[in-house]
Coordinates of C-alpha atoms and ligand atoms in Angstrom, one line a residue:
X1 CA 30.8 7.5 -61.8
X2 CA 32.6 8.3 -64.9
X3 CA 35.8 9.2 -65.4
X4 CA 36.3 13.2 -64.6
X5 CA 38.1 15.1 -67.0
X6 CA 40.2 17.4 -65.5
X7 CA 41.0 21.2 -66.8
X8 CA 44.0 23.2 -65.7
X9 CA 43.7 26.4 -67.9
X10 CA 42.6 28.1 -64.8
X11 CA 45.4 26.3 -62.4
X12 CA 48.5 28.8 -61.1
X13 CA 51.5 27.6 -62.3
X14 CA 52.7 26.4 -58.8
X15 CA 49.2 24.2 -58.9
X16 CA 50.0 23.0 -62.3
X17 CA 53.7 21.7 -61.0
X18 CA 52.9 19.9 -58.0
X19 CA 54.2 16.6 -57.5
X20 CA 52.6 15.5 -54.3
X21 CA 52.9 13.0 -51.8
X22 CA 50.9 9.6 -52.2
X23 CA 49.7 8.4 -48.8
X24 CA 49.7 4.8 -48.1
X25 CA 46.5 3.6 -48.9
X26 CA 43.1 3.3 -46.7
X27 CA 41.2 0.5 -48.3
X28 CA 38.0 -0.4 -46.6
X29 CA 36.7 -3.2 -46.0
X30 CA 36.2 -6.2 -43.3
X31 CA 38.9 -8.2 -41.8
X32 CA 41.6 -6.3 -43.3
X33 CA 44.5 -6.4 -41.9
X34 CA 46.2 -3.2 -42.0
X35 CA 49.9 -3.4 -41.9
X36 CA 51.0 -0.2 -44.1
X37 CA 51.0 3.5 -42.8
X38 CA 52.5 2.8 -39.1
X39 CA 49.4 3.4 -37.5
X40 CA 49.2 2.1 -33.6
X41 CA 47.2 -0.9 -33.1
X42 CA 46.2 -0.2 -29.7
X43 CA 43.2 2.3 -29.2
X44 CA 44.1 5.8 -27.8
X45 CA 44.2 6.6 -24.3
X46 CA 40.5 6.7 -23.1
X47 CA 41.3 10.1 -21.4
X48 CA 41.1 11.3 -24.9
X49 CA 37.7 10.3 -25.6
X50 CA 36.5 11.1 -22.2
X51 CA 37.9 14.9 -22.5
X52 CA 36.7 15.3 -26.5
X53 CA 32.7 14.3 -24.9
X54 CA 33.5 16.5 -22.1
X55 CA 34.0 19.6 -24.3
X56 CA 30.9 18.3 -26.8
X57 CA 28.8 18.1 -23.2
X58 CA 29.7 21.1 -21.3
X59 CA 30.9 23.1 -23.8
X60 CA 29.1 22.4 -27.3
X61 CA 28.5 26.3 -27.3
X62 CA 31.9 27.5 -27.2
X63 CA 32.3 25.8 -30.5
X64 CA 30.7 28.9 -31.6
X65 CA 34.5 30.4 -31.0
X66 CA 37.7 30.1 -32.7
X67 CA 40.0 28.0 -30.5
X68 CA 42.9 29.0 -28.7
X69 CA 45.5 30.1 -31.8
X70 CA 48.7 29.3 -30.0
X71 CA 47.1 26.5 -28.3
X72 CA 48.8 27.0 -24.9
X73 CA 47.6 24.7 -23.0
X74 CA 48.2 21.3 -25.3
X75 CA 52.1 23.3 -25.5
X76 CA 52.2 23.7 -21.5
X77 CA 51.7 19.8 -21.0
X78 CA 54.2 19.6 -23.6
X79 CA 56.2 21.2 -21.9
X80 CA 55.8 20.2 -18.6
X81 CA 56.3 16.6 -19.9
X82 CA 59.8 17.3 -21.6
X83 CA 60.7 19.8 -18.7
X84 CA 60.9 22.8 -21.3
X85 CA 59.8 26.6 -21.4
X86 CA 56.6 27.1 -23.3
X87 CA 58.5 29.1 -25.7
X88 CA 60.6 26.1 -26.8
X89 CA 57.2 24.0 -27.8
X90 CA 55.4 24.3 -31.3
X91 CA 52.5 22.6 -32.3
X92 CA 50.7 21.8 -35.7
X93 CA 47.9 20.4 -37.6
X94 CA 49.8 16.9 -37.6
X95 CA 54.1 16.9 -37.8
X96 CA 53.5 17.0 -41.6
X97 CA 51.9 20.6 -41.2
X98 CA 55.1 21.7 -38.9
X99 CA 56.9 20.0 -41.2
X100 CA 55.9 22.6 -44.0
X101 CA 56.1 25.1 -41.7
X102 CA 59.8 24.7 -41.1
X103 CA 60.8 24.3 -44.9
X104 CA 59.0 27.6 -45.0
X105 CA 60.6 29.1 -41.9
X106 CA 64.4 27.6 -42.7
X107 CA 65.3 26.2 -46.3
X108 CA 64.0 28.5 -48.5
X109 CA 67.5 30.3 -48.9
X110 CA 70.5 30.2 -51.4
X111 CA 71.6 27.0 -50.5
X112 CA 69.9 23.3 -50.9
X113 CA 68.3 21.4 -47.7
X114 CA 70.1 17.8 -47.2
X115 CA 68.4 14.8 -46.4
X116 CA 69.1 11.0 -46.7
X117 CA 68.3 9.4 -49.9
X118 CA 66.1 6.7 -48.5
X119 CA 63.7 8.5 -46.0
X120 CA 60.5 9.9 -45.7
X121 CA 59.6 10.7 -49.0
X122 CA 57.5 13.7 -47.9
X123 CA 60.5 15.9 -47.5
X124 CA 60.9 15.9 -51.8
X125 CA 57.3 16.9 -52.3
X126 CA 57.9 19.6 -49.5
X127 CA 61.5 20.7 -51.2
X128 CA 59.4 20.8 -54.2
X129 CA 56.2 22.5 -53.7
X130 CA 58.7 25.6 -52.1
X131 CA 60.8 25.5 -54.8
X132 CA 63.7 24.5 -52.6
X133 CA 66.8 22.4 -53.6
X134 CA 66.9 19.3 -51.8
X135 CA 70.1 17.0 -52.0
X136 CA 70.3 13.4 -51.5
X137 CA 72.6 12.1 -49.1
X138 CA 73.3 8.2 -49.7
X139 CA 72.8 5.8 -46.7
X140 CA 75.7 3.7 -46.4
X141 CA 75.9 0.1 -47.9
X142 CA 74.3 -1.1 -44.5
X143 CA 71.7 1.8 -44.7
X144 CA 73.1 3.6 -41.8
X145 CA 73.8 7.2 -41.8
X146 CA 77.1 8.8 -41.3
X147 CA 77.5 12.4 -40.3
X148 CA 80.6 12.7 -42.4
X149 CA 78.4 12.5 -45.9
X150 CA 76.8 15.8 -44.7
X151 CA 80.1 17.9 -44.7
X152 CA 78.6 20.1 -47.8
X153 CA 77.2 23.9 -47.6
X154 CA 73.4 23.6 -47.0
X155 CA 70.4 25.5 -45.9
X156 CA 69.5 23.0 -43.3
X157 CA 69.7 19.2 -42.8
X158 CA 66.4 17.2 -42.1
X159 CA 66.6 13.6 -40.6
X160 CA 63.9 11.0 -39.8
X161 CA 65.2 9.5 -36.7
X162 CA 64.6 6.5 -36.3
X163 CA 64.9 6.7 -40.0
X164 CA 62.0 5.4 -42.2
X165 CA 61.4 3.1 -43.3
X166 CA 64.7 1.6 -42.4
X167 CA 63.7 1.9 -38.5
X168 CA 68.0 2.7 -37.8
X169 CA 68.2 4.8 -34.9
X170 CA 71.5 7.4 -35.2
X171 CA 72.7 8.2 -31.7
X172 CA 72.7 11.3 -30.0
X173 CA 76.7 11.9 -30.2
X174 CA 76.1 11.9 -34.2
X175 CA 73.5 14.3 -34.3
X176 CA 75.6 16.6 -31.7
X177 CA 78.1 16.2 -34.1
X178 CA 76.0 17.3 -37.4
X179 CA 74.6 20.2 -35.1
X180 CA 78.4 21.5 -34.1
X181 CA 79.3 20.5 -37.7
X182 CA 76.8 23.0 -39.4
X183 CA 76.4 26.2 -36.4
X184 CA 74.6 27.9 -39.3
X185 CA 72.2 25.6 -40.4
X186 CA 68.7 23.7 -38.7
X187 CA 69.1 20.4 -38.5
X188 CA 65.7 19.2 -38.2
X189 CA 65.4 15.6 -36.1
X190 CA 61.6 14.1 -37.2
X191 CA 61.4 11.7 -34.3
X192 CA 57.7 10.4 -35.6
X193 CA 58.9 7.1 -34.2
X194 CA 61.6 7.8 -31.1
X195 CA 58.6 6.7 -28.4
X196 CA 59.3 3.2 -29.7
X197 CA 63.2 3.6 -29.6
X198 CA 64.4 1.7 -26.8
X199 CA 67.1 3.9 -23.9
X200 CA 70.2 1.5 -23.5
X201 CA 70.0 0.6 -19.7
X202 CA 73.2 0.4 -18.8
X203 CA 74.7 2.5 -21.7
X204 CA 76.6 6.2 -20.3
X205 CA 73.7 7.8 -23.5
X206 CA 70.9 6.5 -22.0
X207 CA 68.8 9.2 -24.0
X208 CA 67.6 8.7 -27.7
X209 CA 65.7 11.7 -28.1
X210 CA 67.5 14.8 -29.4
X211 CA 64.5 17.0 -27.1
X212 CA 67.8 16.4 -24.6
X213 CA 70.0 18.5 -27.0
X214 CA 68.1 21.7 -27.6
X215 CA 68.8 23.7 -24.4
X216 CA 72.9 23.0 -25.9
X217 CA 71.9 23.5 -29.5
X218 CA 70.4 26.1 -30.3
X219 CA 70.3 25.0 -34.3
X220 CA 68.3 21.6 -33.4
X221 CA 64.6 21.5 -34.1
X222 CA 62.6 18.7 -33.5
X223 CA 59.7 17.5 -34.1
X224 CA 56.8 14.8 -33.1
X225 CA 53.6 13.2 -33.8
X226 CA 50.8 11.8 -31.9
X227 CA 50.1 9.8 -35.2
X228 CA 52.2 6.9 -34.1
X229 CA 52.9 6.5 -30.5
X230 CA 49.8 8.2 -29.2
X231 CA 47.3 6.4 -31.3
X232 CA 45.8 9.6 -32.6
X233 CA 46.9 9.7 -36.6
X234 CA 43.0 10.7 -36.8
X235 CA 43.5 13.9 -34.7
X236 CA 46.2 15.4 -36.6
X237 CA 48.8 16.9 -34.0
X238 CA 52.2 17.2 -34.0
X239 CA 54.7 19.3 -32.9
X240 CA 57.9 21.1 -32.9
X241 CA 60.7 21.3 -30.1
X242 CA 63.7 24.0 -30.2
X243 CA 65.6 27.2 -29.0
X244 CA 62.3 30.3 -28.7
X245 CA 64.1 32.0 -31.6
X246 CA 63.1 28.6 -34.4
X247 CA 59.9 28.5 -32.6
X248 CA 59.0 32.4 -32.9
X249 CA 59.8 31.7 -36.8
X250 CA 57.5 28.4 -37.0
X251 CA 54.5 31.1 -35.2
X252 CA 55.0 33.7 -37.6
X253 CA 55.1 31.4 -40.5
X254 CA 51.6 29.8 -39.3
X255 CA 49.9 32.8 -38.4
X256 CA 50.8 33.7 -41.9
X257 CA 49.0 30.6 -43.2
X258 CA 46.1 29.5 -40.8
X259 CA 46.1 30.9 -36.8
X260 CA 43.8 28.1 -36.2
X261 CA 45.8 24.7 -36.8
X262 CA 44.6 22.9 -33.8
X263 CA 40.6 22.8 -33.1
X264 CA 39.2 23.0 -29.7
X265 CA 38.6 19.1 -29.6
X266 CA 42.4 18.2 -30.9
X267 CA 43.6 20.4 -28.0
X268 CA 41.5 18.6 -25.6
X269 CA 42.2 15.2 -27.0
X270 CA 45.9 15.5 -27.0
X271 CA 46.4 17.6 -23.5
X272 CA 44.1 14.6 -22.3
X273 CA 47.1 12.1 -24.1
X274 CA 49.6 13.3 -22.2
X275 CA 48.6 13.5 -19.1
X276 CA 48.3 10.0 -18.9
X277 CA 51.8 9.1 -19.1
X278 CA 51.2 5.5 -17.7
X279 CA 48.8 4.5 -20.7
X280 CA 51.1 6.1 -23.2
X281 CA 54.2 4.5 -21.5
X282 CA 52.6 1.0 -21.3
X283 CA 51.4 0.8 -24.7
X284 CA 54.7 1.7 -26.3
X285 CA 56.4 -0.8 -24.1
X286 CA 53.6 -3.4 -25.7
X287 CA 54.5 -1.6 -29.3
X288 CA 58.1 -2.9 -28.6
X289 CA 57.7 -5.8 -27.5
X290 CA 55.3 -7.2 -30.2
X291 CA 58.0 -5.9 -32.6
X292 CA 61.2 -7.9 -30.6
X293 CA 58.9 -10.9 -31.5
X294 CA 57.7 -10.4 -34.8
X295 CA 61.5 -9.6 -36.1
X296 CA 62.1 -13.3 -34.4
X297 CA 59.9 -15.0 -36.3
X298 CA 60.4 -13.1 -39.6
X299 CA 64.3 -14.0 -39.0
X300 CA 63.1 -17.9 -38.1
X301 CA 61.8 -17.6 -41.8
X302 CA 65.2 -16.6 -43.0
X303 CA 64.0 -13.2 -43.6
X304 CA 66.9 -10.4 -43.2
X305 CA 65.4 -7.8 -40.7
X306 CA 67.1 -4.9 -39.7
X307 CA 66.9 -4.3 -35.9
X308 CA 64.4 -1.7 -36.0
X309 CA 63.5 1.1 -32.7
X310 CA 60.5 1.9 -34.9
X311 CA 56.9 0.4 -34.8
X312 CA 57.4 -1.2 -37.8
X313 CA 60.3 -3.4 -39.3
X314 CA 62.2 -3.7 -42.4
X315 CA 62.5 -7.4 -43.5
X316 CA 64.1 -8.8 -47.2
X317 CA 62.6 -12.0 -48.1
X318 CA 65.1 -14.6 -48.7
X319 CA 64.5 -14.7 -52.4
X320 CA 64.2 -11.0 -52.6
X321 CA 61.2 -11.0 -54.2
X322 CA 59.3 -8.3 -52.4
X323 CA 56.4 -7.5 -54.5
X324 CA 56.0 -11.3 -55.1
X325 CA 55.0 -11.6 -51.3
X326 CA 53.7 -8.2 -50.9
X327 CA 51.2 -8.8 -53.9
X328 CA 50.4 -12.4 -52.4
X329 CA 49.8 -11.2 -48.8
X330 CA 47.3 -8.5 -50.4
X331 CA 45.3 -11.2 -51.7
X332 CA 44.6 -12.6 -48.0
X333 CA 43.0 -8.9 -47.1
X334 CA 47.4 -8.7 -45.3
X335 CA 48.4 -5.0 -46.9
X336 CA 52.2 -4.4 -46.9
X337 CA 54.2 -1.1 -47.6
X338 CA 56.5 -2.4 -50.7
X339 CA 59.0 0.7 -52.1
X340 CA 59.1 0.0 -55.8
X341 CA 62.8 2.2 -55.1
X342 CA 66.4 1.6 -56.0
X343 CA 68.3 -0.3 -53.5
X344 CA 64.9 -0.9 -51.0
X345 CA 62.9 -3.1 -53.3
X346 CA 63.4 -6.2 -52.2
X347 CA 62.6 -5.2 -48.8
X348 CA 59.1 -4.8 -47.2
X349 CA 57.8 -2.5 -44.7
X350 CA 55.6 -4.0 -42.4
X351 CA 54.1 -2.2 -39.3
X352 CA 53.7 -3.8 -35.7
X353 CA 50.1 -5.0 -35.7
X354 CA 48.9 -6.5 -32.4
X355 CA 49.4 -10.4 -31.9
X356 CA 46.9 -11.5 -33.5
X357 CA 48.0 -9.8 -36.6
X358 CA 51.5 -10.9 -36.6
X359 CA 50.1 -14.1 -35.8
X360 CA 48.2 -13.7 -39.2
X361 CA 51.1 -12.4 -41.0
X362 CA 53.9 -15.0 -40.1
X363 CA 51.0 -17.5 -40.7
X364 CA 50.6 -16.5 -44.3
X365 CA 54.0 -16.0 -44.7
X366 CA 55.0 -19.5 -43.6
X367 CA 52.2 -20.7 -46.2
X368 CA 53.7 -19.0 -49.1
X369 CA 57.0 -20.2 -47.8
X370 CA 56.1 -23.7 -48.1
X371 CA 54.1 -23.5 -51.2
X372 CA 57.3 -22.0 -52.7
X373 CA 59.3 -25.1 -51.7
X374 CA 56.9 -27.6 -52.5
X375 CA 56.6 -26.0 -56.0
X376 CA 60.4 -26.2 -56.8
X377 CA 60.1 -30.1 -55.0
Ligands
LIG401 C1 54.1 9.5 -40.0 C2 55.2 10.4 -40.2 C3 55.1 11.8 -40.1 C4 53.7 12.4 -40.2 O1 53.0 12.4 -39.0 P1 51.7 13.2 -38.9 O2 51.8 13.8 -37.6 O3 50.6 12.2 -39.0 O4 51.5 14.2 -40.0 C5 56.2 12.5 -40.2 N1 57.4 12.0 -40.4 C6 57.6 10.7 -40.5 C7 59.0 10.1 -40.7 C8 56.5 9.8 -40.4 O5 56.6 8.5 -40.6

C-alpha cells in the first residue's frame, strides 16, 4: 500500500493538537515471545468463555438489544467481592476509559492535576487532550514516592500504585496521608497491578489495596482492570471504586459520552471472572511466583532489579546499556519494553511470562552476557 497522505483542513482544532498515547506494540507473528504490554500469560478463567457461548447459545437474539447501561450486575459481583454498596462501584470500557472519565469528572478545574514524573504515561495524553495542567512530581533518587513532594495546591492527585513501570508499591498509611493531606482534592489510586502485590503476613497493614480506605475517605477513587490480573486485556473492563457522590459524577460524565461502555458479552465474561475467585486467586499466586524467580536470576546476572509487586519487573543491565539488549533480544523474536526517558533508560521493562518464557529470556540473556565477555577477552 502506498504511503497515505493525510489532510487536516477539515480536522477541529482539538483533533489537530492531539498528542496521543502509543501503545506497546502487537507484532505478529510465530514464536514470539511477548514480554512488553503486561499482558497475563495464563489463559482467562474458562467461566468466561463458558458464560460468553452461553449468551451467543441462549441468547443470540437479545443481541438485538442495547445491554444493560449501568451494567448492574458485573457492579453487584463487584461489589459483593470487595464487600461494598453498588453505589460505590463504577465500571468502564477498560480502566483507561474510566480513566478519561475521571479527568473529565475531577481535573478539569483552576488548578493542575499532580502525578509522578515516571508513571503511566497515559495520564499526559489524558491532561492533554482535556486541556488540563498536569504537574510532574519527581520520584525520589531511589524512584520511590514520598507524599511530602505533593504538598502543592492541585485539582487532584493520580497515582499508579504499584507504580509503573517501576513496580514500587506505596503503603496504605502514605496514601491515607495524601488523602488527609488534600480533603479537597481526588486522589485517584490506578491499582492496574495491586492483584499481584503481595499482603505482608505478619505485618499490623496486612492490606495493599486502597478499596480498604474509601468507606474512611471519601476523596479516594480507585480504579482497576481486568487487563492484567484477570487475563482479559481483550475484553476491555475496568472499573472505578469510591464514596457514591465520585461515582454519581463518573455516571453522569459517561452517559454524557456513550451509556453503552460495556457490551452484553463483556458483562457476562467479567461477572463470570469473578465469580471464580479460586482461579483468579491461584493464577495470581503463580503470576508472583514466576516473578520472585525471574528477579533471582536476572539479579544472578548482576542485573539491578527493583523488588517489584507488579507482573512485571524493572531490571538495569550491568552495563546500562538498555537498548543494546533490548534491540538484541528483539532479534531472537524476545520483545522488551525499553523507555527511551530521562533517568529510566538504562532500565528495561520486562513482563512476567510463564516459565518457559523466562526460561527463554534469561537464556538469551546469559548468551549475550557471555558473548559480551568473550568479546572484551
Ligand atoms: C494497563 C494499565 C491500565 C489500562 O488498563 P485497561 O483496563 O486495559 O485500559 C491503566 N493503568 C495502568 C498503570 C496500566 O498499566
Amino acid at each position: 500500500m502506498s504511503e497515505l497522505k493525510i489532510d487536516t483542513r477539515l480536522w477541529s482544532y482539538k483533533a489537530r493538537n492531539l498528542s496521543p498515547y502509543v501503545p506497546g506494540e502487537q507484532p505478529q507473528h510465530e514464536n514470539l515471545c511477548k514480554l512488553n504490554t503486561n499482558e497475563n500469560p495464563f489463559p482467562p478463567s474458562p467461566k468466561v468463555g463458558e458464560a460468553i457461548a452461553k449468551v451467543l447459545a441462549q441468547q443470540a437474539d437479545e443481541l438485538r438489544l442495547y445491554p444493560a447501561p449501568e451494567s448492574d450486575g458485573l457492579r453487584a459481583a463487584l461489589a459483593e467481592l470487595y464487600s461494598l454498596d453498588i453505589n460505590q462501584v463504577f465500571v468502564g470500557n477498560g480502566s483507561d476509559e474510566v480513566l478519561a472519565l475521571i479527568f473529565a469528572s475531577f481535573f478539569l478545574k483552576e488548578r493542575p492535576v499532580l502525578a509522578p514524573d515516571i508513571s503511566y504515561s497515559f495520564y499526559p495524553v489524558y491532561a492533554h487532550t482535556f486541556g488540563i495542567e498536569l504537574v510532574q512530581i519527581a520520584l525520589e533518587a531511589d524512584f520511590s514516592i514520598s507524599p511530602d513532594a505533593y504538598r502543592q495546591p492541585c485539582s487532584g492527585i493520580i497515582i499508579a500504585n504499584p507504580n509503573a513501570p517501576t513496580g514500587l508499591l506505596l503503603s496504605l498509611a502514605d496514601i491515607r496521608k495524601l488523602a488527609g493531606e488534600h480533603s479537597n482534592s481526588v486522589i485517584v489510586i490506578d491499582e492496574a497491578y495491586i492483584d499481584f502485590a503481595q499482603k505482608e503476613e505478619n505485618g499490623s497493614d496486612a492490606e495493599v489495596s486502597a478499596v480498604s480506605l474509601i468507606n474512611e475517605c471519601d476523596n479516594i477513587l480507585v480504579t482497576q482492570t481486568f487487563s492484567k490480573s484477570r487475563s482479559l486485556a481483550g475484553l476491555r473492563v475496568g472499573m472505578a471504586f469510591g464514596n457514591p457522590s465520585l461515582i454519581e459524577a463518573l455516571t453522569r460524565m459517561k452517559n454524557s459520552f456513550n451509556s453503552y461502555p460495556l457490551d452484553k458479552l463483556a458483562q457476562a465474561g467479567a461477572t463470570a471472572s469473578v465469580l471464580d475467585v479460586e482461579y483468579f486467586t491461584q493464577t495470581c499466586q503463580q503470576v508472583i511466583d514466576l516473578r520472585q524467580a525471574l528477579s533471582a536470576e536476572l539479579m544472578a546476572l548482576e542485573y539491578n532489579v527493583l523488588p517489584s509487586q507488579a507482573n512485571f519487573v524493572f531490571a538495569r543491565p550491568k552495563n546500562g546499556n538498555a537498548s543494546g539488549v533490548a534491540a538484541a533480544l528483539r532479534e531472537q523474536g524476545i520483545i522488551v519494553r525499553h523507555f527511551d526517558k530521562p533517568r529510566i533508560h538504562e532500565y528495561l521493562r520486562i513482563t512476567v511470562g510463564t516459565a518457559e518464557q523466562n526460561k527463554r529470556l534469561i537464556a538469551a540473556l546469559t548468551a549475550l552476557q557471555t558473548e559480551a565477555e568473550t568479546a572484551i577477552n
